[in-house]
Phi, psi and omega in degrees: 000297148012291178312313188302323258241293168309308185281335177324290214279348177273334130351297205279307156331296192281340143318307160285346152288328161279023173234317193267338154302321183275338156299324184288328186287300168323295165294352161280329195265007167260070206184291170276337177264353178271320202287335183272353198267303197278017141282303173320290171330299159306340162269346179290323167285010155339305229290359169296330168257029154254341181306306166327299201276344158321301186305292185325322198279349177278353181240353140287337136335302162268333123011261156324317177272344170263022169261319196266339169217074176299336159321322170240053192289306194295311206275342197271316171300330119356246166345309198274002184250342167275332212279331183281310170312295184304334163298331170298325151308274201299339163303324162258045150303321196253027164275285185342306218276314186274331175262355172274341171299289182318303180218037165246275195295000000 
């Protein structure tokens, strides 16, 4: 009886040891899946300094073009103010982008 008694509990052990192995394997891959959600997140705003540099280059742009034909100051000003919306537009894609990284997956 004894005998029985000993395989019970070594029995028993080792259940709670593969139950506390398959807990620890679960919290590394949450873990490891948090660490990639906030690398994603984080790469996804890169894309704000092509945006950054996108603006620049459309308001230097209009710049160069009213020092050289200043007669067409208004339409140029025109243009260069739809060209910083559209660059602003694809720029807030990438908040966005970074925040569905975040708290969607």
């Amino acid at each position: 009886m004894p005998e029985r008694k000993r395989n019970v509990g070594k029995r028993n052990r080792q259940r709670i040891q593969e139950r506390r192995s398959r807990l620890c394997e679960e919290n590394d891959r949450l873990f490891m899946l948090e660490g990639a959600k906030s690398i994603g997140a984080g790469a996804a705003t890169i894309a704000l300094a092509g945006a950054a540099v996108g603006i620049g280059n459309v308001l230097s742009s209009s710049i160069h073009s009213v020092a050289r034909n200043p007669s067409l100051a208004k339409q140029s000003f025109g243009y260069a103010i739809l060209g910083f919306a559209l660059t602003e537009a694809i720029a807030s894609f990438a908040p966005m982008m970074a925040f569905l990284i975040s708290f969607v997956f």
